[in-house]
CSV table of C-alpha atoms and ligand atoms in Angstrom, one decimal:
chain,number,residue,atom,x,y,z
Q,13,MET,CA,3.1,-8.8,28.5
Q,14,ALA,CA,1.6,-6.8,25.0
Q,15,THR,CA,4.7,-5.4,23.8
Q,16,ARG,CA,3.0,-4.9,20.0
Q,17,SER,CA,0.3,-2.1,20.0
Q,18,LEU,CA,-2.2,-1.7,16.6
Q,19,PHE,CA,-4.8,1.0,16.1
Q,20,LEU,CA,-7.6,-0.4,14.5
Q,21,LEU,CA,-9.0,1.8,11.8
Q,22,PRO,CA,-12.0,-0.4,10.3
Q,23,GLY,CA,-13.8,2.4,8.5
Q,24,ASP,CA,-16.8,2.1,6.5
Q,25,GLY,CA,-18.7,-0.1,4.0
Q,26,ILE,CA,-16.6,-3.4,3.6
Q,27,GLY,CA,-14.0,-2.3,5.6
Q,28,PRO,CA,-15.1,-3.3,9.6
Q,29,GLU,CA,-16.4,-6.9,7.5
Q,30,ALA,CA,-12.5,-7.2,6.1
Q,31,MET,CA,-11.2,-6.0,9.4
Q,32,ALA,CA,-13.4,-8.7,11.6
Q,33,GLU,CA,-11.2,-11.2,9.8
Q,34,VAL,CA,-8.3,-9.7,10.7
Q,35,ARG,CA,-9.2,-9.6,14.1
Q,36,LYS,CA,-9.8,-13.4,14.4
Q,37,ILE,CA,-6.0,-13.9,13.3
Q,38,ILE,CA,-4.4,-11.6,15.6
Q,39,GLY,CA,-6.6,-13.3,18.4
Q,40,PHE,CA,-5.4,-16.6,17.1
Q,41,MET,CA,-1.6,-15.3,17.7
Q,42,ASN,CA,-2.3,-14.2,20.8
Q,43,ASP,CA,-4.2,-16.8,22.3
Q,44,LYS,CA,-2.0,-20.1,20.5
Q,45,GLU,CA,1.6,-18.5,19.8
Q,46,ALA,CA,2.0,-15.7,22.5
Q,47,ALA,CA,2.0,-13.5,19.7
Q,48,GLY,CA,1.4,-10.6,22.1
Q,49,PHE,CA,-0.7,-7.9,20.2
Q,50,SER,CA,-2.6,-5.0,22.1
Q,51,THR,CA,-4.9,-4.1,20.2
Q,52,ASP,CA,-7.0,-0.6,20.2
Q,53,GLU,CA,-9.7,0.8,17.8
Q,54,GLY,CA,-11.3,4.2,16.5
Q,55,LEU,CA,-13.2,5.6,13.9
Q,56,VAL,CA,-12.4,7.2,10.5
Q,57,GLY,CA,-14.0,7.9,7.7
Q,58,GLY,CA,-18.2,8.8,7.1
Q,59,CYS,CA,-18.3,6.7,10.4
Q,60,ALA,CA,-16.4,9.1,12.3
Q,61,TYR,CA,-18.1,11.7,10.6
Q,62,ASP,CA,-21.6,10.8,12.0
Q,63,ALA,CA,-20.0,10.3,15.7
Q,64,HIS,CA,-17.6,13.7,15.6
Q,65,GLY,CA,-18.2,15.6,12.9
Q,66,GLN,CA,-14.5,15.3,11.9
Q,67,ALA,CA,-12.9,12.0,9.2
Q,68,ILE,CA,-11.2,11.4,12.5
Q,69,SER,CA,-10.8,12.7,15.8
Q,70,ASP,CA,-7.7,14.0,17.6
Q,71,ALA,CA,-8.3,11.5,20.0
Q,72,ASP,CA,-7.8,8.6,17.6
Q,73,MET,CA,-5.3,10.8,15.6
Q,74,GLU,CA,-2.9,10.6,18.9
Q,75,LYS,CA,-3.9,6.8,19.4
Q,76,ALA,CA,-2.7,6.5,15.9
Q,77,MET,CA,0.6,8.6,16.3
Q,78,ALA,CA,1.4,6.6,19.5
Q,79,ALA,CA,0.9,3.1,18.2
Q,80,ASP,CA,3.4,0.4,16.4
Q,81,ALA,CA,1.1,0.3,13.7
Q,82,VAL,CA,-2.2,1.2,11.9
Q,83,LEU,CA,-4.2,-1.1,10.1
Q,84,PHE,CA,-7.0,0.5,8.2
Q,85,GLY,CA,-9.8,-0.5,6.3
Q,86,ALA,CA,-11.3,1.7,3.9
Q,87,VAL,CA,-13.7,5.0,3.5
Q,88,GLY,CA,-16.3,6.8,1.9
Q,89,GLY,CA,-19.8,6.0,0.7
Q,90,PRO,CA,-22.5,7.3,-1.3
Q,91,LYS,CA,-24.3,9.0,2.6
Q,92,TRP,CA,-21.3,11.0,2.7
Q,93,ASP,CA,-20.8,12.3,-0.8
Q,94,ALA,CA,-22.6,15.8,0.2
Q,95,VAL,CA,-20.6,16.8,3.7
Q,96,PRO,CA,-18.0,19.6,3.8
Q,97,TYR,CA,-14.7,18.6,1.6
Q,98,GLU,CA,-12.4,19.2,4.8
Q,99,VAL,CA,-13.9,16.6,6.3
Q,100,ARG,CA,-14.8,13.7,3.9
Q,101,PRO,CA,-14.1,10.6,4.4
Q,102,GLU,CA,-10.6,10.5,2.7
Q,103,ALA,CA,-10.0,13.4,4.9
Q,104,GLY,CA,-9.1,10.5,7.7
Q,105,LEU,CA,-6.3,8.8,5.4
Q,106,LEU,CA,-4.9,12.3,4.2
Q,107,ARG,CA,-4.7,13.0,7.6
Q,108,CYS,CA,-3.2,10.0,9.0
Q,109,ARG,CA,-0.7,9.6,5.9
Q,110,LYS,CA,0.3,13.4,6.8
Q,111,ASP,CA,0.6,13.5,10.4
Q,112,MET,CA,2.6,10.2,10.7
Q,113,GLU,CA,4.5,11.6,7.5
Q,114,LEU,CA,4.0,8.2,6.1
Q,115,PHE,CA,6.3,9.3,2.6
Q,116,ALA,CA,7.4,5.6,1.5
Q,117,ASN,CA,3.7,4.0,0.1
Q,118,LEU,CA,4.5,-0.4,-0.7
Q,119,ARG,CA,2.7,-2.1,-3.4
Q,120,PRO,CA,3.5,-5.5,-4.0
Q,121,ALA,CA,2.3,-7.2,-7.1
Q,122,ILE,CA,2.6,-11.3,-6.6
Q,123,CYS,CA,0.8,-13.3,-8.3
Q,124,TYR,CA,-0.8,-16.4,-6.8
Q,125,PRO,CA,-0.6,-19.6,-8.8
Q,126,ALA,CA,-4.3,-20.2,-8.9
Q,127,LEU,CA,-5.5,-17.0,-10.0
Q,128,ALA,CA,-2.7,-17.1,-13.0
Q,129,ASN,CA,-5.2,-17.7,-15.5
Q,130,SER,CA,-7.4,-14.8,-14.3
Q,131,SER,CA,-4.8,-12.3,-15.4
Q,132,SER,CA,-5.2,-10.1,-18.6
Q,133,LEU,CA,-2.0,-11.2,-19.4
Q,134,LYS,CA,-0.8,-14.7,-20.5
Q,135,GLN,CA,0.0,-17.1,-18.3
Q,136,ASP,CA,3.4,-17.6,-18.7
Q,137,VAL,CA,4.0,-13.9,-18.1
Q,138,ILE,CA,2.5,-13.6,-14.7
Q,139,GLU,CA,2.9,-17.0,-13.2
Q,140,GLY,CA,5.3,-16.6,-9.8
Q,141,LEU,CA,5.2,-12.6,-9.9
Q,142,ASP,CA,6.3,-10.7,-7.0
Q,143,ILE,CA,7.2,-7.4,-7.4
Q,144,LEU,CA,7.4,-4.2,-4.7
Q,145,ILE,CA,6.9,-1.1,-5.9
Q,146,VAL,CA,7.8,1.6,-3.6
Q,147,ARG,CA,6.5,4.8,-4.6
Q,148,GLU,CA,7.3,8.7,-2.9
Q,149,LEU,CA,3.9,9.5,-1.3
Q,150,THR,CA,4.4,13.0,0.3
Q,151,GLY,CA,6.2,15.0,-2.5
Q,152,GLY,CA,6.7,15.8,-6.1
Q,153,VAL,CA,3.8,16.9,-8.6
Q,154,TYR,CA,0.9,16.3,-6.5
Q,155,PHE,CA,1.8,18.8,-3.7
Q,156,GLY,CA,4.8,21.4,-4.9
Q,157,GLU,CA,3.6,24.7,-5.2
Q,158,PRO,CA,2.6,27.1,-7.2
Q,159,LYS,CA,-0.3,24.8,-7.5
Q,160,GLU,CA,-3.0,27.2,-8.9
Q,161,ILE,CA,-5.3,28.2,-12.1
Q,162,ILE,CA,-4.5,31.4,-12.9
Q,163,ASP,CA,-6.8,33.7,-15.3
Q,164,LEU,CA,-5.1,35.0,-18.3
Q,165,GLY,CA,-7.7,38.0,-18.5
Q,166,ASN,CA,-7.6,37.3,-22.4
Q,167,GLY,CA,-9.9,34.4,-22.0
Q,168,GLN,CA,-7.6,31.9,-21.5
Q,169,LYS,CA,-6.3,30.3,-18.2
Q,170,ARG,CA,-3.1,28.6,-17.1
Q,171,GLY,CA,-3.2,25.1,-15.2
Q,172,ILE,CA,-0.2,25.3,-13.1
Q,173,ASP,CA,1.4,22.3,-10.7
Q,174,THR,CA,4.8,22.2,-9.8
Q,175,GLN,CA,7.0,18.7,-9.8
Q,176,VAL,CA,9.5,19.7,-7.5
Q,177,TYR,CA,11.8,17.1,-5.1
Q,178,ASP,CA,14.3,18.1,-2.5
Q,179,THR,CA,17.7,15.9,-1.9
Q,180,TYR,CA,17.0,14.4,1.1
Q,181,GLU,CA,13.3,13.3,0.2
Q,182,ILE,CA,14.8,11.3,-2.8
Q,183,GLU,CA,17.7,9.8,-0.2
Q,184,ARG,CA,15.1,8.7,2.4
Q,185,ILE,CA,12.9,6.8,-0.6
Q,186,SER,CA,15.8,5.0,-2.0
Q,187,ALA,CA,17.2,4.1,1.1
Q,188,VAL,CA,13.4,2.5,2.0
Q,189,ALA,CA,14.0,0.6,-1.6
Q,190,PHE,CA,17.3,-0.2,-1.3
Q,191,GLU,CA,16.6,-1.6,2.6
Q,192,LEU,CA,13.8,-3.6,1.3
Q,193,ALA,CA,15.4,-5.2,-1.7
Q,194,ARG,CA,18.1,-6.7,0.8
Q,195,THR,CA,15.0,-8.7,1.9
Q,196,ARG,CA,14.0,-9.6,-0.9
Q,197,LYS,CA,16.4,-10.6,-4.5
Q,198,ASN,CA,18.3,-7.3,-3.7
Q,199,GLU,CA,17.6,-5.7,-7.3
Q,200,VAL,CA,16.1,-2.0,-7.8
Q,201,CYS,CA,15.3,-0.5,-10.7
Q,202,SER,CA,14.7,3.6,-10.2
Q,203,MET,CA,12.5,5.3,-12.9
Q,204,GLU,CA,12.0,8.9,-13.6
Q,205,LYS,CA,12.2,10.7,-16.7
Q,206,ARG,CA,15.8,12.7,-16.7
Q,207,ASN,CA,15.5,13.4,-20.1
Q,208,VAL,CA,12.9,15.6,-20.2
Q,209,MET,CA,12.4,16.6,-16.5
Q,210,LYS,CA,15.2,18.9,-14.1
Q,211,SER,CA,13.6,16.7,-10.9
Q,212,GLY,CA,14.7,13.6,-12.7
Q,213,VAL,CA,18.0,14.4,-13.0
Q,214,LEU,CA,17.9,15.0,-9.6
Q,215,TRP,CA,16.6,11.8,-8.3
Q,216,ASN,CA,18.7,9.7,-10.7
Q,217,GLU,CA,21.7,11.2,-9.3
Q,218,VAL,CA,21.0,11.3,-5.8
Q,219,VAL,CA,19.3,7.4,-6.2
Q,220,THR,CA,22.8,7.0,-7.8
Q,221,ALA,CA,25.0,8.9,-4.5
Q,222,THR,CA,22.7,7.0,-2.0
Q,223,HIS,CA,23.7,3.4,-3.9
Q,224,LYS,CA,27.3,3.9,-3.7
Q,225,ALA,CA,27.3,5.4,-0.3
Q,226,ARG,CA,25.0,3.0,2.3
Q,227,PHE,CA,23.9,0.2,-0.1
Q,228,PRO,CA,26.5,-1.1,-2.8
Q,229,ASP,CA,25.8,-4.1,-2.5
Q,230,VAL,CA,21.8,-4.1,-4.2
Q,231,LYS,CA,22.1,-4.2,-7.7
Q,232,LEU,CA,20.6,-0.7,-9.2
Q,233,SER,CA,19.2,-0.1,-12.4
Q,234,HIS,CA,17.5,3.1,-13.7
Q,235,MET,CA,15.0,3.3,-16.3
Q,236,LEU,CA,12.9,5.9,-18.0
Q,237,ALA,CA,9.8,5.9,-16.1
Q,238,ASP,CA,7.4,5.4,-19.5
Q,239,ALA,CA,9.8,2.3,-20.5
Q,240,GLY,CA,9.6,1.1,-17.4
Q,241,GLY,CA,5.6,1.1,-17.8
Q,242,MET,CA,6.1,-0.8,-21.1
Q,243,GLN,CA,8.1,-3.4,-19.6
Q,244,LEU,CA,6.1,-3.6,-16.9
Q,245,VAL,CA,3.7,-5.5,-19.1
Q,246,ARG,CA,5.8,-6.7,-21.3
Q,247,ARG,CA,8.1,-8.5,-19.3
Q,248,PRO,CA,7.3,-7.8,-15.4
Q,249,LYS,CA,9.4,-10.4,-14.0
Q,250,GLN,CA,12.4,-8.7,-14.4
Q,251,PHE,CA,12.1,-6.5,-11.9
Q,252,ASP,CA,12.2,-7.0,-7.9
Q,253,VAL,CA,12.4,-3.5,-6.5
Q,254,ILE,CA,10.9,-0.7,-8.4
Q,255,VAL,CA,11.5,2.9,-6.8
Q,256,THR,CA,10.0,5.7,-8.0
Q,257,ASP,CA,8.2,9.4,-7.4
Q,258,ASN,CA,4.2,10.2,-6.3
Q,259,LEU,CA,3.0,10.6,-9.8
Q,260,PHE,CA,5.0,8.1,-11.5
Q,261,GLY,CA,4.5,5.2,-8.9
Q,262,ASP,CA,0.5,6.5,-8.8
Q,263,MET,CA,0.4,5.1,-12.2
Q,264,LEU,CA,2.9,2.4,-12.1
Q,265,SER,CA,2.0,0.8,-9.2
Q,266,ASP,CA,-1.8,0.6,-10.6
Q,267,ILE,CA,-0.5,-1.2,-13.8
Q,268,ALA,CA,1.3,-3.3,-12.0
Q,269,ALA,CA,-1.5,-4.3,-9.2
Q,270,MET,CA,-4.0,-4.9,-11.8
Q,271,LEU,CA,-0.8,-7.7,-13.7
Q,272,THR,CA,-2.3,-10.1,-10.9
Q,273,GLY,CA,-6.3,-9.6,-11.1
Q,274,SER,CA,-8.8,-8.3,-8.9
Q,275,LEU,CA,-9.1,-5.4,-6.6
Q,276,GLY,CA,-9.7,-8.0,-3.4
Q,277,MET,CA,-6.3,-9.1,-3.7
Q,278,LEU,CA,-4.0,-6.3,-3.3
Q,279,PRO,CA,-2.4,-5.1,0.2
Q,280,SER,CA,-0.2,-2.0,0.9
Q,281,ALA,CA,1.7,-0.2,3.4
Q,282,SER,CA,2.7,3.4,4.2
Q,283,LEU,CA,5.8,3.8,6.4
Q,284,GLY,CA,7.8,7.1,7.7
Q,285,ALA,CA,11.1,8.1,8.6
Q,286,PRO,CA,12.5,5.7,11.4
Q,287,ASP,CA,12.0,7.2,15.0
Q,288,ALA,CA,15.3,8.4,16.2
Q,289,LYS,CA,15.6,6.1,19.7
Q,290,THR,CA,13.8,3.3,19.0
Q,291,GLY,CA,14.7,2.8,14.7
Q,292,LYS,CA,10.9,2.0,14.7
Q,293,ARG,CA,9.1,3.4,11.9
Q,294,LYS,CA,5.3,4.6,11.9
Q,295,ALA,CA,3.5,2.8,9.7
Q,296,LEU,CA,-0.2,2.2,8.1
Q,297,TYR,CA,-1.4,-0.6,6.8
Q,298,GLU,CA,-4.5,-1.2,3.9
Q,299,PRO,CA,-5.9,-2.3,1.4
Q,300,VAL,CA,-5.7,-1.0,-2.1
Q,301,HIS,CA,-9.6,-1.4,-2.7
Q,302,GLY,CA,-12.5,1.2,-1.5
Q,303,SER,CA,-15.1,0.8,0.8
Q,304,ALA,CA,-17.2,-0.6,-2.1
Q,305,PRO,CA,-20.4,0.1,-1.0
Q,306,ASP,CA,-22.3,-1.8,-4.0
Q,307,ILE,CA,-21.2,-4.7,-1.8
Q,308,ALA,CA,-20.9,-3.4,2.0
Q,309,GLY,CA,-23.0,-5.4,4.5
Q,310,GLN,CA,-23.9,-9.1,2.2
Q,311,GLY,CA,-21.0,-10.7,3.3
Q,312,ILE,CA,-19.3,-11.4,0.3
Q,313,ALA,CA,-16.2,-8.9,0.7
Q,314,ASN,CA,-12.9,-10.7,-0.4
Q,315,PRO,CA,-10.9,-10.0,3.0
Q,316,ILE,CA,-7.7,-11.0,1.2
Q,317,ALA,CA,-6.0,-7.9,0.6
Q,318,MET,CA,-6.8,-7.0,4.5
Q,319,ILE,CA,-5.4,-10.0,5.5
Q,320,ALA,CA,-2.4,-9.4,3.4
Q,321,SER,CA,-1.9,-6.2,4.6
Q,322,PHE,CA,-1.9,-7.5,7.8
Q,323,ALA,CA,0.6,-10.0,6.9
Q,324,MET,CA,2.7,-6.6,5.6
Q,325,CYS,CA,2.0,-5.6,9.1
Q,326,LEU,CA,3.9,-8.3,10.7
Q,327,ARG,CA,6.5,-8.4,8.1
Q,328,TYR,CA,7.6,-4.6,7.7
Q,329,SER,CA,6.5,-3.2,11.6
Q,330,PHE,CA,7.4,-6.3,13.7
Q,331,ASN,CA,10.1,-8.7,11.5
Q,332,MET,CA,7.5,-11.0,12.0
Q,333,VAL,CA,8.8,-13.4,8.9
Q,334,ALA,CA,8.0,-16.5,9.3
Q,335,GLU,CA,4.6,-15.6,10.6
Q,336,ALA,CA,4.2,-13.3,7.3
Q,337,ASP,CA,5.1,-16.4,5.4
Q,338,ARG,CA,3.0,-18.6,6.8
Q,339,LEU,CA,0.1,-16.0,6.4
Q,340,GLU,CA,0.9,-15.5,2.6
Q,341,ALA,CA,1.5,-19.1,2.1
Q,342,ALA,CA,-2.0,-20.2,4.1
Q,343,ILE,CA,-3.3,-17.7,1.3
Q,344,ALA,CA,-1.9,-19.0,-1.5
Q,345,ALA,CA,-3.3,-22.6,-0.4
Q,346,VAL,CA,-7.0,-21.6,0.3
Q,347,LEU,CA,-6.9,-20.4,-3.3
Q,348,ASP,CA,-5.5,-23.5,-4.2
Q,349,LYS,CA,-8.2,-25.3,-3.6
Q,350,GLY,CA,-10.4,-23.8,-5.3
Q,351,LEU,CA,-12.3,-21.7,-2.7
Q,352,ARG,CA,-13.3,-18.3,-4.0
Q,353,THR,CA,-15.6,-14.8,-3.0
Q,354,GLY,CA,-17.9,-13.6,-5.9
Q,355,ASP,CA,-15.1,-11.2,-7.1
Q,356,ILE,CA,-12.5,-13.8,-8.1
Q,357,MET,CA,-15.0,-16.7,-8.5
Q,358,SER,CA,-14.2,-18.8,-12.0
Q,359,ASP,CA,-15.3,-22.4,-13.4
Q,360,GLY,CA,-15.2,-25.1,-11.4
Q,361,CYS,CA,-13.9,-23.6,-8.0
Q,362,LYS,CA,-16.6,-23.0,-4.8
Q,363,GLN,CA,-18.0,-19.5,-3.9
Q,364,ILE,CA,-17.6,-18.5,-0.3
Q,365,SER,CA,-18.3,-15.9,2.2
Q,366,THR,CA,-16.4,-13.1,3.3
Q,367,THR,CA,-16.0,-15.0,7.0
Q,368,GLU,CA,-15.5,-18.1,5.1
Q,369,MET,CA,-12.8,-17.0,3.2
Q,370,GLY,CA,-10.9,-15.6,6.5
Q,371,ASP,CA,-11.8,-19.1,8.4
Q,372,ALA,CA,-10.4,-20.9,6.0
Q,373,ILE,CA,-6.9,-18.6,5.7
Q,374,LEU,CA,-6.8,-19.2,9.6
Q,375,ALA,CA,-7.7,-22.8,9.4
Q,376,ALA,CA,-4.4,-22.6,6.8
Q,377,TYR,CA,-2.5,-20.8,8.8
Q,378,ALA,CA,-3.0,-22.4,12.2
Q,379,GLY,CA,-2.2,-26.0,9.8
L,267,LIG,P1,-13.5,0.7,-4.4
L,267,LIG,O1,-12.5,0.1,-4.6
L,267,LIG,O2,-14.9,0.4,-3.7
L,267,LIG,O3,-14.7,-0.7,-5.7
L,267,LIG,C1,-14.5,-0.8,-6.9
L,267,LIG,C2,-15.0,-1.9,-7.1
L,267,LIG,O4,-14.8,-3.0,-7.1
L,267,LIG,C3,-16.7,-2.4,-6.8
L,267,LIG,O5,-17.8,-2.9,-7.7
L,267,LIG,C4,-16.5,-3.2,-5.1
L,267,LIG,O6,-17.2,-3.8,-4.8
L,267,LIG,C5,-14.9,-3.9,-5.8
L,267,LIG,N1,-14.5,-4.5,-4.6
L,267,LIG,C6,-13.9,-3.5,-4.1
L,267,LIG,N2,-12.7,-3.9,-2.9
L,267,LIG,C7,-13.3,-5.5,-3.2
L,267,LIG,C8,-13.3,-6.4,-2.4
L,267,LIG,N3,-12.5,-6.8,-1.2
L,267,LIG,N4,-14.4,-8.1,-2.7
L,267,LIG,C9,-14.9,-8.2,-3.1
L,267,LIG,N5,-15.1,-6.8,-4.6
L,267,LIG,C10,-14.7,-5.6,-3.7
L,267,LIG,O7,-14.1,2.1,-5.3
L,267,LIG,P2,-14.5,2.6,-6.0
L,267,LIG,O8,-16.0,1.9,-6.1
L,267,LIG,O9,-14.6,3.8,-6.5
L,267,LIG,O10,-14.7,3.9,-4.4
L,267,LIG,C11,-16.4,3.5,-3.0
L,267,LIG,C12,-16.0,4.0,-1.9
L,267,LIG,O11,-14.8,3.9,-1.5
L,267,LIG,C13,-15.8,5.7,-2.5
L,267,LIG,O12,-16.7,6.7,-1.7
L,267,LIG,C14,-14.6,6.3,-2.7
L,267,LIG,O13,-13.9,7.2,-2.5
L,267,LIG,C15,-13.7,5.4,-1.5
L,267,LIG,N6,-12.0,4.9,-1.9
L,267,LIG,C16,-11.6,4.6,-0.4
L,267,LIG,C17,-10.5,4.1,-0.8
L,267,LIG,C18,-9.7,4.0,0.8
L,267,LIG,O14,-10.0,4.1,1.6
L,267,LIG,N7,-8.4,3.9,0.8
L,267,LIG,C19,-10.3,3.8,-1.8
L,267,LIG,C20,-10.1,3.8,-2.9
L,267,LIG,C21,-11.9,4.3,-3.0
């Protein structure tokens, strides 16, 4: 009997091509390992607009809310550049994040040994890197009010954004970071700008208090976010879990991600609060990359970010840690063999298609 429900939203461009490779892995796990996944599928982004005039329909949104986890491909493309703002493809993703209250964004930066020499940093700085950035996703300066441009009447205008955090928002994101640290090296570094921002002072206080009250076993350090940016490129391996706000997290997670190479390799997860009855968190897993319209439909997209997002889903939504480890090891093994999609191709390697990459990873997983 199916006990684990997945809702798939492949989306536009290379989204469906990458999702097809994950579907093969789900099928294998159901057939050979009795994983008991039930899957349903919906439309999001431009394809949903074409079908319903909305970036995601209410019916699909309900299914996303009800599922144990959502796997999301990518949305957007030039075809929908001129559609009204409220129904643009990205609105589908934003609605998922808002309705599911996904306040914690997890972006791992892992350096696969076979790709260590393709980083812009020196190989020894990057080899073996495994850090996790936990970014607050639903608060801070991107959402705070007032948020406006006002006319000062003297030929000048004033642009205003408001950085605002309440205690509960900082408590819940730091709790996610501490909990995840316990499954890793047990270290959290919190980053803010308490030297110049009141919200940074509060952030620092609340993280410290949450640590003391609930997670004293985890090693906690604090760093100013600008220094954190420097340290990420200077000595990234000093970090395990980094927790930070929406704005700093946006930038720091992009810096950390690019330490390891191509967009086609980068997974992410967004988590909500645990359900009061079941303890399960709402969750959406997606590659960091977009719909890559320039290569869509050619069968050459790298499916690894999507497959690694599914590995995160196994780990965080279903506690299938052994399977997640095996799937991540399968990705590393295929790269070790010199198999590459075009975006990560280098001398002496063999270039393969999206499907061949998916098949090779599944074969390595199946052992
Ligand atoms: P993109 O991530 O789609 O592509 C950037 C570049 O990286 C392109 O050259 C692309 O070919 C390459 N690339 C990306 N993923 C790849 C993969 N898996 N394999 C091989 N190459 C890959 O970003 P963009 O070009 O700025 O945006 C394209 C569209 O995607 C736009 O409509 C944008 O709004 C949308 N977008 C969506 C999301 C999302 O769905 N979460 C995120 C970013 C951009």
